[in-house]
Coordinates of C-alpha atoms and ligand atoms in Angstrom, one line a residue:
Chain A
M1 CA 6.5 -11.8 -27.1
S2 CA 3.3 -12.0 -25.7
T3 CA 0.4 -9.8 -26.4
Q4 CA 0.7 -9.2 -22.4
V5 CA 4.1 -7.5 -22.6
A6 CA 3.2 -5.6 -25.5
R7 CA 0.3 -4.0 -23.3
V8 CA 2.5 -3.3 -20.4
E9 CA 4.9 -1.8 -22.6
E10 CA 2.5 0.4 -23.2
K11 CA 1.3 1.2 -20.3
L12 CA 5.2 1.7 -19.2
F13 CA 4.3 4.4 -22.1
Q14 CA 2.5 6.9 -20.0
N15 CA 5.1 6.7 -16.7
R16 CA 7.6 9.4 -16.5
Y17 CA 11.8 8.2 -16.2
L18 CA 15.0 9.0 -15.8
V19 CA 16.9 6.6 -16.6
D20 CA 20.7 6.3 -15.0
Q21 CA 22.4 4.9 -17.9
G22 CA 24.9 2.4 -17.3
K23 CA 23.8 1.8 -13.5
P24 CA 20.8 -0.8 -13.2
H25 CA 20.4 -0.5 -9.7
I26 CA 18.6 -4.2 -10.1
V27 CA 21.3 -6.6 -11.6
V28 CA 20.5 -11.5 -12.3
Q29 CA 23.7 -12.7 -10.7
P30 CA 25.2 -15.2 -13.0
H31 CA 23.3 -18.9 -13.6
T32 CA 23.1 -21.8 -15.7
T33 CA 19.5 -22.5 -15.0
P34 CA 16.9 -20.4 -13.2
S35 CA 15.2 -20.7 -10.2
K36 CA 11.6 -21.4 -9.4
N37 CA 11.2 -18.1 -8.5
L38 CA 14.0 -16.0 -10.5
L39 CA 11.2 -17.6 -13.5
A40 CA 8.2 -16.6 -12.0
M41 CA 9.9 -12.4 -12.4
T42 CA 9.1 -13.5 -16.2
K43 CA 5.6 -13.5 -15.4
I44 CA 5.0 -11.3 -12.6
C45 CA 7.3 -8.4 -12.5
P46 CA 4.3 -5.5 -13.1
A47 CA 6.7 -3.8 -15.3
G48 CA 7.9 -6.8 -17.7
C49 CA 11.6 -5.8 -16.7
Y50 CA 12.4 -9.7 -16.7
E51 CA 13.2 -11.5 -19.8
Q52 CA 13.6 -15.4 -20.4
T53 CA 16.8 -16.0 -22.9
A54 CA 16.7 -18.1 -26.0
S55 CA 20.0 -19.8 -23.3
G56 CA 17.2 -20.2 -20.9
Q57 CA 18.6 -17.8 -18.4
V58 CA 16.5 -15.0 -17.3
E59 CA 17.7 -11.3 -17.6
I60 CA 16.4 -8.0 -16.3
T61 CA 16.0 -4.8 -18.0
P62 CA 15.2 -2.6 -15.3
D63 CA 14.1 0.9 -17.4
G64 CA 11.0 0.5 -16.7
C65 CA 11.2 -0.5 -13.2
L66 CA 8.4 0.9 -11.3
E67 CA 10.4 0.2 -8.1
C68 CA 7.7 -2.3 -6.2
G69 CA 10.0 -4.5 -5.1
T70 CA 8.6 -7.8 -5.2
C71 CA 11.7 -9.3 -7.4
R72 CA 13.2 -8.0 -3.9
V73 CA 11.5 -9.6 -1.6
L74 CA 11.1 -13.3 -3.8
C75 CA 14.9 -13.0 -5.5
E76 CA 17.4 -12.0 -3.2
P77 CA 17.5 -13.9 0.2
Q78 CA 18.2 -16.7 -2.2
G79 CA 20.9 -14.7 -3.5
D80 CA 19.5 -15.0 -7.1
I81 CA 19.5 -10.9 -7.6
V82 CA 21.5 -8.1 -6.2
W83 CA 18.6 -4.8 -5.4
N84 CA 19.0 -1.8 -4.8
Y85 CA 17.0 1.6 -4.8
P86 CA 18.2 4.2 -7.8
R87 CA 21.0 6.8 -7.2
G88 CA 18.8 9.4 -5.9
G89 CA 16.1 11.5 -8.5
Y90 CA 16.7 8.7 -10.9
G91 CA 14.0 6.2 -11.6
V92 CA 10.1 5.9 -11.8
L93 CA 9.1 10.0 -11.3
F94 CA 4.9 9.5 -10.4
K95 CA 2.8 12.4 -10.9
F96 CA 0.0 10.7 -9.0
G97 CA 1.3 7.9 -7.5
Chain B
M1 CA 27.1 16.5 3.0
I2 CA 26.3 18.9 5.9
E3 CA 29.3 18.9 9.1
E4 CA 25.8 20.0 12.2
K5 CA 25.0 16.7 13.9
F6 CA 21.0 16.5 13.9
D7 CA 18.8 15.7 16.6
A8 CA 17.1 13.7 14.9
I9 CA 17.3 12.3 10.8
V10 CA 14.3 11.1 9.3
I11 CA 14.7 8.7 6.1
G12 CA 11.6 8.8 3.2
A13 CA 8.9 11.6 2.9
G14 CA 5.9 9.3 3.1
M15 CA 3.0 9.4 5.1
A16 CA 5.2 8.2 8.1
G17 CA 8.2 10.1 7.7
N18 CA 6.4 13.4 7.2
A19 CA 4.3 12.7 10.7
A20 CA 8.2 12.2 12.2
A21 CA 9.5 14.9 11.1
Y22 CA 7.2 17.6 11.4
T23 CA 6.1 16.5 15.4
M24 CA 9.5 17.1 16.3
A25 CA 10.2 20.0 14.4
S26 CA 7.3 22.1 15.1
R27 CA 8.1 21.3 18.4
G28 CA 11.7 23.0 18.1
L29 CA 13.8 19.9 17.6
N30 CA 16.5 20.1 14.4
V31 CA 15.7 17.8 11.7
L32 CA 16.9 16.3 8.6
Q33 CA 14.9 14.8 6.3
L34 CA 16.3 12.1 3.4
E35 CA 13.9 11.2 0.4
R36 CA 15.2 9.2 -2.9
G37 CA 12.9 10.8 -5.2
E38 CA 12.8 14.0 -7.2
Y39 CA 10.6 15.2 -4.6
A40 CA 8.6 14.5 -1.9
G41 CA 5.4 11.8 -3.1
S42 CA 7.7 11.1 -6.0
K43 CA 7.8 7.3 -5.6
N44 CA 4.7 7.1 -3.5
V45 CA 1.4 5.1 -4.3
Q46 CA -1.7 4.9 -2.6
G47 CA -5.6 4.3 -3.6
G48 CA -6.1 6.2 -1.7
I49 CA -8.1 6.7 1.2
L50 CA -7.2 9.4 3.3
Y51 CA -8.7 9.9 7.7
A52 CA -9.1 13.1 8.3
D53 CA -9.1 12.3 12.4
M54 CA -5.1 11.4 12.3
L55 CA -3.6 13.7 10.4
E56 CA -5.9 16.9 12.2
K57 CA -4.1 15.5 15.2
I58 CA -0.9 16.8 13.6
I59 CA -2.2 19.6 11.5
P60 CA -6.1 21.0 12.3
D61 CA -6.2 23.3 9.9
F62 CA -5.5 20.8 6.9
R63 CA -8.9 21.1 5.1
E64 CA -8.3 24.3 4.2
E65 CA -5.0 23.9 1.8
A66 CA -4.7 20.5 1.9
P67 CA -5.2 19.0 -1.9
L68 CA -8.4 16.5 -1.5
E69 CA -9.6 15.4 -4.7
R70 CA -13.4 13.9 -2.4
H71 CA -14.8 13.0 0.8
L72 CA -16.6 10.0 0.5
I73 CA -19.9 9.4 1.1
E74 CA -20.7 6.0 -0.2
Q75 CA -18.7 2.5 0.0
R76 CA -19.8 -0.4 -1.9
F77 CA -18.0 -3.6 -1.3
W78 CA -18.9 -6.0 -4.2
M79 CA -18.4 -9.5 -4.3
M80 CA -18.2 -11.0 -7.6
T81 CA -18.2 -13.3 -10.3
D82 CA -17.2 -13.2 -13.6
R83 CA -20.2 -11.5 -14.8
S84 CA -21.7 -10.6 -11.6
H85 CA -21.6 -8.6 -8.1
T86 CA -23.6 -8.8 -5.4
G87 CA -23.5 -5.7 -3.3
M88 CA -23.4 -4.1 0.1
H89 CA -23.7 0.1 -0.5
Y90 CA -23.7 2.4 2.3
R91 CA -24.3 5.8 1.3
S92 CA -25.9 8.5 4.1
D93 CA -26.0 12.6 3.2
D94 CA -24.7 12.9 7.1
F95 CA -20.5 12.3 5.9
N96 CA -22.4 16.0 4.0
E97 CA -20.3 16.8 6.9
E98 CA -18.6 20.0 8.0
R99 CA -15.7 18.5 8.7
P100 CA -15.7 15.1 6.4
N101 CA -13.9 11.9 7.7
R102 CA -12.8 10.3 4.4
Y103 CA -11.1 11.8 1.8
T104 CA -9.5 10.6 -1.9
I105 CA -5.8 11.4 -2.4
I106 CA -3.2 11.7 -4.9
R107 CA -0.4 10.9 -3.0
S108 CA 2.1 12.6 -5.2
Q109 CA 0.4 15.6 -4.2
F110 CA -0.4 14.9 -1.0
D111 CA 2.8 14.9 0.0
R112 CA 4.8 17.3 -2.0
W113 CA 2.1 19.8 0.3
F114 CA 2.9 17.4 3.4
N115 CA 6.4 17.4 2.7
K116 CA 6.3 21.7 2.2
Q117 CA 4.3 22.3 6.0
V118 CA 7.5 19.5 7.8
Q119 CA 9.5 22.6 5.8
A120 CA 7.4 25.6 7.2
Q121 CA 7.8 24.0 10.7
G122 CA 11.9 24.2 9.8
A123 CA 12.9 21.1 8.8
I124 CA 15.8 20.7 6.1
V125 CA 14.7 18.3 3.4
I126 CA 17.0 17.2 0.8
S127 CA 15.3 15.1 -1.7
E128 CA 17.1 13.5 -4.8
T129 CA 18.6 11.5 -2.3
T130 CA 19.4 7.5 -1.5
V131 CA 20.4 6.7 1.9
T132 CA 22.2 4.1 1.5
E133 CA 23.4 2.3 4.8
L134 CA 23.0 3.0 8.9
V135 CA 26.1 4.2 10.9
S136 CA 27.2 2.3 14.0
D137 CA 29.1 3.1 17.1
A138 CA 32.0 0.3 18.3
Y139 CA 28.7 -0.4 20.4
G140 CA 25.8 -1.1 17.4
K141 CA 24.2 2.5 18.4
V142 CA 22.6 4.2 15.0
I143 CA 24.2 8.0 14.9
G144 CA 23.5 8.4 11.4
V145 CA 23.2 7.7 8.4
R146 CA 25.3 7.0 4.5
T147 CA 24.4 8.9 1.8
D148 CA 24.5 8.6 -2.1
R149 CA 25.7 12.3 -2.1
S150 CA 29.5 12.6 -2.6
G151 CA 31.1 13.6 1.4
G152 CA 26.8 12.3 2.6
T153 CA 27.5 11.2 6.1
V154 CA 25.5 12.5 8.5
F155 CA 25.4 12.3 12.3
A156 CA 21.9 12.5 14.8
D157 CA 20.7 11.0 18.3
V158 CA 18.6 9.5 17.2
V159 CA 17.5 8.1 13.4
V160 CA 13.8 7.8 12.4
L161 CA 13.5 4.6 9.9
A162 CA 10.5 5.5 7.8
E163 CA 11.3 3.9 4.8
G164 CA 8.0 2.4 3.3
V165 CA 7.7 -1.4 3.0
N166 CA 10.4 -2.2 0.9
G167 CA 12.7 -0.5 3.1
L168 CA 16.6 -1.5 2.9
L169 CA 17.6 0.2 5.6
G170 CA 16.9 -1.7 8.8
A171 CA 16.8 -4.9 6.9
R172 CA 20.4 -4.6 5.9
A173 CA 21.7 -3.3 9.7
G174 CA 19.8 -6.8 10.9
L175 CA 17.3 -4.2 12.7
R176 CA 14.7 -6.8 10.6
P177 CA 13.7 -9.1 8.1
T178 CA 12.9 -8.8 5.0
P179 CA 9.3 -9.4 4.7
K180 CA 8.2 -12.2 3.2
P181 CA 5.8 -13.2 0.0
D182 CA 3.2 -13.7 1.4
H183 CA 3.3 -10.7 4.2
V184 CA 3.1 -8.3 0.9
A185 CA 0.7 -7.9 -1.8
L186 CA 1.7 -6.2 -5.1
A187 CA -0.9 -3.8 -6.2
V188 CA -0.9 -3.0 -9.5
K189 CA -2.8 1.0 -10.4
E190 CA -3.9 3.3 -13.2
M191 CA -5.1 6.6 -13.4
H192 CA -8.3 7.2 -15.7
F193 CA -9.2 10.5 -16.4
L194 CA -12.6 11.5 -17.0
P195 CA -14.5 14.9 -17.5
R196 CA -15.8 15.7 -13.9
E197 CA -19.5 16.4 -15.0
T198 CA -19.2 12.3 -16.6
L199 CA -17.7 10.9 -13.3
E200 CA -20.6 12.5 -11.2
A201 CA -22.8 11.2 -12.9
R202 CA -21.9 7.6 -13.6
F203 CA -21.2 8.0 -9.4
N204 CA -24.2 9.9 -8.5
L205 CA -22.5 12.9 -7.1
H206 CA -22.9 16.1 -6.3
G207 CA -20.2 19.0 -5.7
D208 CA -17.0 17.2 -4.0
E209 CA -18.5 13.9 -2.8
G210 CA -17.3 10.6 -3.7
V211 CA -17.7 6.5 -3.8
V212 CA -15.2 4.4 -3.3
I213 CA -15.7 0.3 -4.5
E214 CA -13.5 -3.1 -2.7
A215 CA -14.6 -5.8 -4.7
A216 CA -13.4 -9.7 -4.0
G217 CA -14.3 -12.5 -6.0
T218 CA -13.0 -14.7 -8.7
I219 CA -11.4 -11.9 -10.2
S220 CA -8.7 -12.7 -7.9
K221 CA -8.9 -16.3 -9.9
G222 CA -8.2 -17.9 -6.0
M223 CA -5.7 -15.9 -4.7
T224 CA -6.1 -13.6 -1.8
G225 CA -6.6 -10.5 -3.7
M226 CA -8.6 -7.0 -4.1
G227 CA -9.4 -4.6 -6.9
F228 CA -10.5 -1.4 -6.4
V229 CA -11.7 2.0 -8.2
Y230 CA -12.1 4.8 -6.0
T231 CA -13.3 8.5 -7.8
N232 CA -11.2 11.2 -7.5
K233 CA -12.3 14.8 -8.8
E234 CA -11.9 14.1 -12.1
S235 CA -9.7 10.9 -12.5
I236 CA -10.8 7.6 -11.0
S237 CA -8.1 5.5 -9.3
V238 CA -8.4 1.7 -10.1
G239 CA -6.3 -1.2 -9.1
F240 CA -5.7 -4.9 -8.3
G241 CA -3.3 -6.5 -5.7
C242 CA -2.3 -9.9 -4.2
L243 CA -0.1 -11.7 -1.8
V244 CA 3.3 -12.2 -3.3
S245 CA 3.7 -15.8 -3.1
D246 CA -0.3 -16.2 -4.8
F247 CA 1.4 -14.2 -7.9
A248 CA 4.8 -16.2 -7.8
E249 CA 2.5 -19.4 -7.4
N250 CA -0.2 -18.9 -10.1
E251 CA 1.9 -17.1 -12.5
E252 CA -0.4 -14.5 -13.4
T253 CA 0.8 -11.2 -14.6
P254 CA -0.3 -8.2 -12.2
Y255 CA -1.5 -6.2 -15.3
G256 CA -3.1 -8.6 -17.2
M257 CA -5.0 -9.2 -13.5
L258 CA -6.1 -5.4 -13.8
E259 CA -7.2 -6.0 -17.8
N260 CA -9.2 -8.4 -16.2
F261 CA -11.0 -6.6 -13.8
K262 CA -10.5 -3.6 -15.9
S263 CA -13.3 -5.5 -18.4
H264 CA -15.4 -7.1 -15.6
P265 CA -18.8 -6.1 -17.3
S266 CA -19.5 -4.1 -13.4
I267 CA -16.4 -2.2 -13.8
A268 CA -16.1 -1.3 -17.6
P269 CA -18.8 0.9 -18.0
L270 CA -17.5 2.9 -15.2
I271 CA -14.1 4.1 -17.0
E272 CA -15.6 4.0 -20.3
G273 CA -13.7 6.5 -21.9
S274 CA -11.2 7.5 -19.7
E275 CA -7.8 8.2 -20.4
V276 CA -4.8 6.5 -18.8
K277 CA -2.1 8.8 -17.5
E278 CA -0.3 6.6 -15.4
Y279 CA 0.3 2.9 -14.1
A280 CA 2.0 2.2 -11.2
A281 CA 2.7 -0.7 -8.4
H282 CA 3.6 -0.9 -4.8
L283 CA 3.7 -3.2 -2.1
I284 CA 1.5 -3.7 0.6
P285 CA 2.3 -4.8 3.7
E286 CA -0.1 -7.8 4.9
G287 CA 0.9 -10.0 7.6
G288 CA -0.5 -7.8 10.1
F289 CA 0.6 -8.3 14.0
K290 CA 2.4 -11.4 14.0
T291 CA 5.1 -10.0 11.9
I292 CA 5.9 -6.3 12.8
P293 CA 9.7 -6.4 14.0
E294 CA 11.9 -4.6 16.7
L295 CA 10.2 -1.3 17.0
F296 CA 13.1 0.6 18.7
G297 CA 17.0 0.3 19.7
D298 CA 19.6 2.2 20.4
G299 CA 19.7 5.6 18.3
W300 CA 16.7 4.2 16.0
V301 CA 12.5 3.7 15.6
V302 CA 11.0 2.1 12.9
V303 CA 7.4 3.7 11.9
G304 CA 4.6 3.0 9.0
D305 CA 4.6 0.5 6.4
A306 CA 8.7 -0.6 7.2
A307 CA 7.3 -1.7 10.9
Q308 CA 4.1 -3.8 8.8
L309 CA 1.9 -0.8 10.7
N310 CA -0.9 -1.7 8.4
N311 CA -4.0 -3.4 8.3
A312 CA -5.3 -5.1 5.6
I313 CA -8.7 -5.7 6.3
H314 CA -9.6 -2.2 6.8
R315 CA -7.6 -0.9 4.3
E316 CA -5.6 1.5 6.3
G317 CA -2.2 2.1 5.9
S318 CA -1.7 6.0 5.6
N319 CA -3.4 6.6 8.9
L320 CA -1.5 4.1 11.8
A321 CA 1.6 5.5 9.7
M322 CA 1.4 8.9 10.1
T323 CA 0.0 7.8 14.0
S324 CA 3.2 5.4 14.5
G325 CA 5.1 9.0 12.8
R326 CA 3.5 11.4 15.2
L327 CA 4.0 8.8 18.7
A328 CA 8.0 9.0 17.4
G329 CA 7.6 12.6 17.6
E330 CA 6.5 12.7 20.4
A331 CA 8.6 9.6 22.4
I332 CA 11.8 11.2 21.3
F333 CA 10.6 15.0 22.2
Q334 CA 9.6 13.8 25.2
V335 CA 13.6 11.8 25.8
K336 CA 15.3 15.2 24.3
S337 CA 13.7 17.1 27.1
R338 CA 14.7 15.3 29.4
K339 CA 18.4 15.8 28.2
D340 CA 18.4 11.8 28.4
P341 CA 20.3 10.0 25.8
M342 CA 18.1 8.1 22.7
T343 CA 19.2 4.9 24.1
K344 CA 17.0 1.6 23.5
Q345 CA 15.6 2.0 26.8
N346 CA 14.4 5.7 26.5
L347 CA 13.4 5.3 23.2
A348 CA 10.4 2.2 24.7
L349 CA 8.8 5.1 25.4
Y350 CA 7.4 5.4 21.4
K351 CA 6.3 1.1 21.7
K352 CA 4.6 2.3 25.1
L353 CA 2.9 5.4 23.5
L354 CA 2.3 2.5 20.0
D355 CA 0.7 0.2 22.1
D356 CA -1.6 2.8 23.5
S357 CA -3.2 3.8 20.5
F358 CA -5.7 2.1 18.6
V359 CA -2.9 1.4 16.2
M360 CA -1.4 -1.7 18.1
K361 CA -5.4 -2.1 19.4
D362 CA -6.4 -2.8 15.4
L363 CA -3.6 -4.9 14.7
K364 CA -3.9 -7.2 17.6
K365 CA -7.4 -7.5 16.8
Y366 CA -7.2 -8.9 13.8
K367 CA -4.1 -10.7 14.4
D368 CA -5.5 -14.2 12.9
M369 CA -7.1 -13.0 10.0
P370 CA -3.9 -12.7 7.6
A371 CA -3.2 -16.5 7.7
L372 CA -6.8 -17.2 7.6
L373 CA -7.0 -15.3 4.8
H374 CA -3.7 -17.1 3.1
T375 CA -5.1 -20.4 3.8
Q376 CA -8.8 -20.0 2.8
A377 CA -8.3 -18.1 -0.2
H378 CA -10.3 -20.9 -2.5
N379 CA -13.3 -20.8 -0.1
F380 CA -13.1 -16.9 0.3
F381 CA -12.2 -15.5 -3.2
L382 CA -13.7 -18.6 -5.5
D383 CA -16.2 -20.7 -4.0
Y384 CA -18.5 -18.7 -1.4
P385 CA -18.2 -15.7 -4.2
T386 CA -20.0 -18.0 -6.9
L387 CA -22.5 -19.3 -4.8
V388 CA -23.8 -16.1 -3.2
S389 CA -23.5 -15.5 -7.1
K390 CA -25.7 -18.4 -7.8
A391 CA -28.3 -18.4 -4.6
M392 CA -29.0 -14.1 -5.5
E393 CA -29.6 -15.5 -9.2
N394 CA -31.8 -18.0 -8.2
F395 CA -33.6 -15.3 -5.7
L396 CA -34.0 -12.8 -8.5
R397 CA -35.1 -15.1 -11.8
V398 CA -38.6 -15.4 -11.9
D399 CA -39.6 -18.7 -13.8
G400 CA -42.0 -20.8 -12.4
T401 CA -40.1 -22.8 -10.1
P402 CA -41.7 -22.1 -6.3
K403 CA -39.4 -20.7 -4.3
I404 CA -39.1 -23.3 -1.3
E405 CA -37.4 -25.4 -4.1
K406 CA -35.5 -22.6 -5.0
E407 CA -33.9 -21.6 -1.6
K408 CA -33.1 -25.4 -1.5
A409 CA -31.4 -25.5 -4.8
S410 CA -29.2 -22.9 -3.4
V411 CA -28.8 -24.6 0.4
R412 CA -27.5 -27.3 -1.5
A413 CA -25.7 -25.5 -3.3
F414 CA -23.6 -24.5 -0.2
R415 CA -23.6 -27.2 1.0
Q416 CA -22.2 -29.5 -2.0
K417 CA -18.9 -27.0 -2.0
R418 CA -18.0 -27.4 1.4
S419 CA -19.7 -29.8 3.7
L420 CA -21.7 -28.4 6.5
T421 CA -19.0 -28.9 9.2
G422 CA -16.4 -26.8 6.7
L423 CA -19.3 -24.4 6.5
V424 CA -19.8 -23.5 9.9
G425 CA -15.9 -24.3 10.9
D426 CA -15.2 -21.1 8.3
A427 CA -17.1 -18.7 10.0
W428 CA -16.5 -19.9 13.1
R429 CA -13.0 -19.5 12.1
L430 CA -13.4 -15.8 10.7
A431 CA -15.6 -14.5 13.7
R432 CA -12.8 -15.6 15.8
A433 CA -10.2 -13.9 13.8
W434 CA -12.6 -10.8 13.6
R435 CA -13.4 -10.4 17.6
Ligands
FAD501 C1 -2.3 0.0 -4.3 C2 -2.8 0.8 -2.5 C3 -3.4 1.7 -2.0 C4 -3.2 2.1 -0.9 N1 -4.9 2.3 -0.8 C5 -4.7 2.9 0.4 C6 -5.2 3.8 1.4 O1 -6.8 3.5 0.7 N2 -5.8 4.2 2.7 C7 -4.6 4.2 3.0 O2 -4.4 4.7 4.2 N3 -3.4 3.2 2.9 C8 -3.7 3.1 1.8 N4 -2.7 2.1 1.6 C9 -1.0 1.9 2.2 C10 -0.3 2.9 2.0 O3 -0.4 4.0 0.8 C11 0.6 3.2 3.3 O4 0.7 2.5 4.6 C12 1.5 4.7 3.6 O5 2.2 5.3 2.5 C13 2.8 4.1 4.5 O6 3.0 5.3 4.6 P1 4.7 4.9 4.6 O7 5.3 6.3 5.1 O8 5.2 4.6 5.6 O9 5.6 4.6 3.6 P2 5.9 5.5 2.1 O10 4.8 6.3 2.0 O11 6.2 4.2 1.4 O12 7.0 6.7 1.9 C14 8.2 6.1 2.0 C15 9.1 7.2 1.6 O13 10.4 6.8 2.1 C16 11.7 6.7 0.7 N5 12.6 6.1 1.1 C17 12.9 4.9 0.8 N6 13.9 4.5 1.3 C18 14.3 5.3 0.9 C19 16.2 5.6 0.7 N7 17.1 4.5 1.7 N8 16.6 6.5 1.1 C20 16.0 8.1 1.3 N9 14.4 8.1 0.9 C21 13.6 6.4 1.2 C22 10.0 6.7 0.1 O14 11.3 7.1 -1.4 C23 8.7 6.8 0.4 O15 8.9 8.2 0.0 C24 -2.3 1.8 -0.4 C25 -0.9 1.1 -0.5 C26 -1.5 0.9 -2.1 C27 0.3 0.3 -2.6
SF4_502 S1 11.4 -3.8 -8.7 FE1 9.3 -4.5 -9.1 S2 8.5 -3.4 -11.3 FE2 11.6 -3.6 -10.6 S3 12.0 -5.4 -11.6 FE3 11.3 -6.1 -9.5 S4 9.3 -6.8 -9.8 FE4 9.6 -5.3 -12.0

């Protein structure tokens, strides 16, 4: 894990979340080799939710998701991911915004 | 969920949704507003500057109660290289007026307040409810919405889509496209807390006076992007944003860019010793006039960021959102008062009101700017700031070199980077786009 990932975790630690356990609102579609955009998400997701596994696939853990929609804009049209908002009331809860 | 049929359903309780719901409810319409956050504002992010005039048109005496942070008396534009900034500051005591023109706000708090005013006008607001789908009749007219609550379908004569830049519903219903990566910027933002006195001393402020800094230059590493520092009462909003397409191409991490900006020698001393209490991210529509989708149809209108009504050049979004929401509300009220149906034809009134307002006029004026800034990113965000900084240093450093030679060196540097025709061309394109 790079130092920047460690730092983004520290950042997310400041935030309030209500995680909808077992109901991820973003799902990466099964793939053998990730698309260029999916791979880019491992760098540009502002919450560091995307990671490349040892076998080369890209996975998502949307617990720290800031619901910005960047991955939706970049990866939804090609069908790399399925993107939804969390159920009402769940997800990130900004105190300041 | 609720059996009765409403005059209007508003999706979202951000700037646009609150303005629309307030306008309609205060004129006696039967309004239902749905918001997915725990409360209005809990999902929303802004820098954020509030423009008083546009809110005044909705709630004239808002200053008495609204949670406002500071009224702005100073604006700084900084052109940055990695170690310097060349600045333009405008500070005026005239901004210390009885009814100040611009304020900083904290969106979660402001939206919550705004939404309380909507409720006081009689609208029914249900939060913690995500709308999952628009409901249409056999002819394609929107007649209601489905939500994630059990039995959660509700009906209305018209649906106001105020779902923000990342609006899923309009896109899913085929009413507008999903924004393209080069039409939206991703901004990340932190809230830095400092004791009031420290903050005021650092920014040279008295009482509730405030300063904002907008910064561009090599801090975006050649991408189309900006950093900002906005003062609140006892906190500072620090953020950085770039086009999503640029992020994707350059694979820079947004938080890495923010850290870089924060550690700039001109920024670091301003936030030194602060306590960070939140980290947020949000998209900003940057495509401008050319990306505005269809704004109305049978049984629906779209307002605010969802309709790309955002002026990236002036960093104005909330006022366009409020104004479009208000005008949509007024149009719906007029159609309703005539007892006319909410057809596409009748709802065209909304577009007409919007065309006559500053919203469309401003966006039209800058219609060529987004594409220009994007294609010329390297010049505007890397070469020019570097050259300006070099020229400033040349001008200021006293080292025995005759001034005439210094001047020539600066001009030469500009020409070397960019041929004379290139420079003239850039200026011309910028001027045209600005017109
Ligand atoms: C970092 C940053 C800085 C900015 N700075 C400024 C500034 O200084 N000045 C300025 O004027 N503008 C600024 N803007 C732009 C401004 O924030 C937006 O233009 C404005 O918030 C748009 O208002 P809106 O109501 O259209 O959308 P939003 O405020 O985004 O509101 C959309 C609402 O809809 C809700 N919603 C979405 N989908 C659903 C659903 N399916 N069901 C239920 N609810 C839903 C959301 O939870 C949200 O409350 C900034 C933006 C950012 C990100
Ligand atoms: S929505 Fe934003 S924060 Fe959430 S996973 Fe996608 S890119 Fe990351």
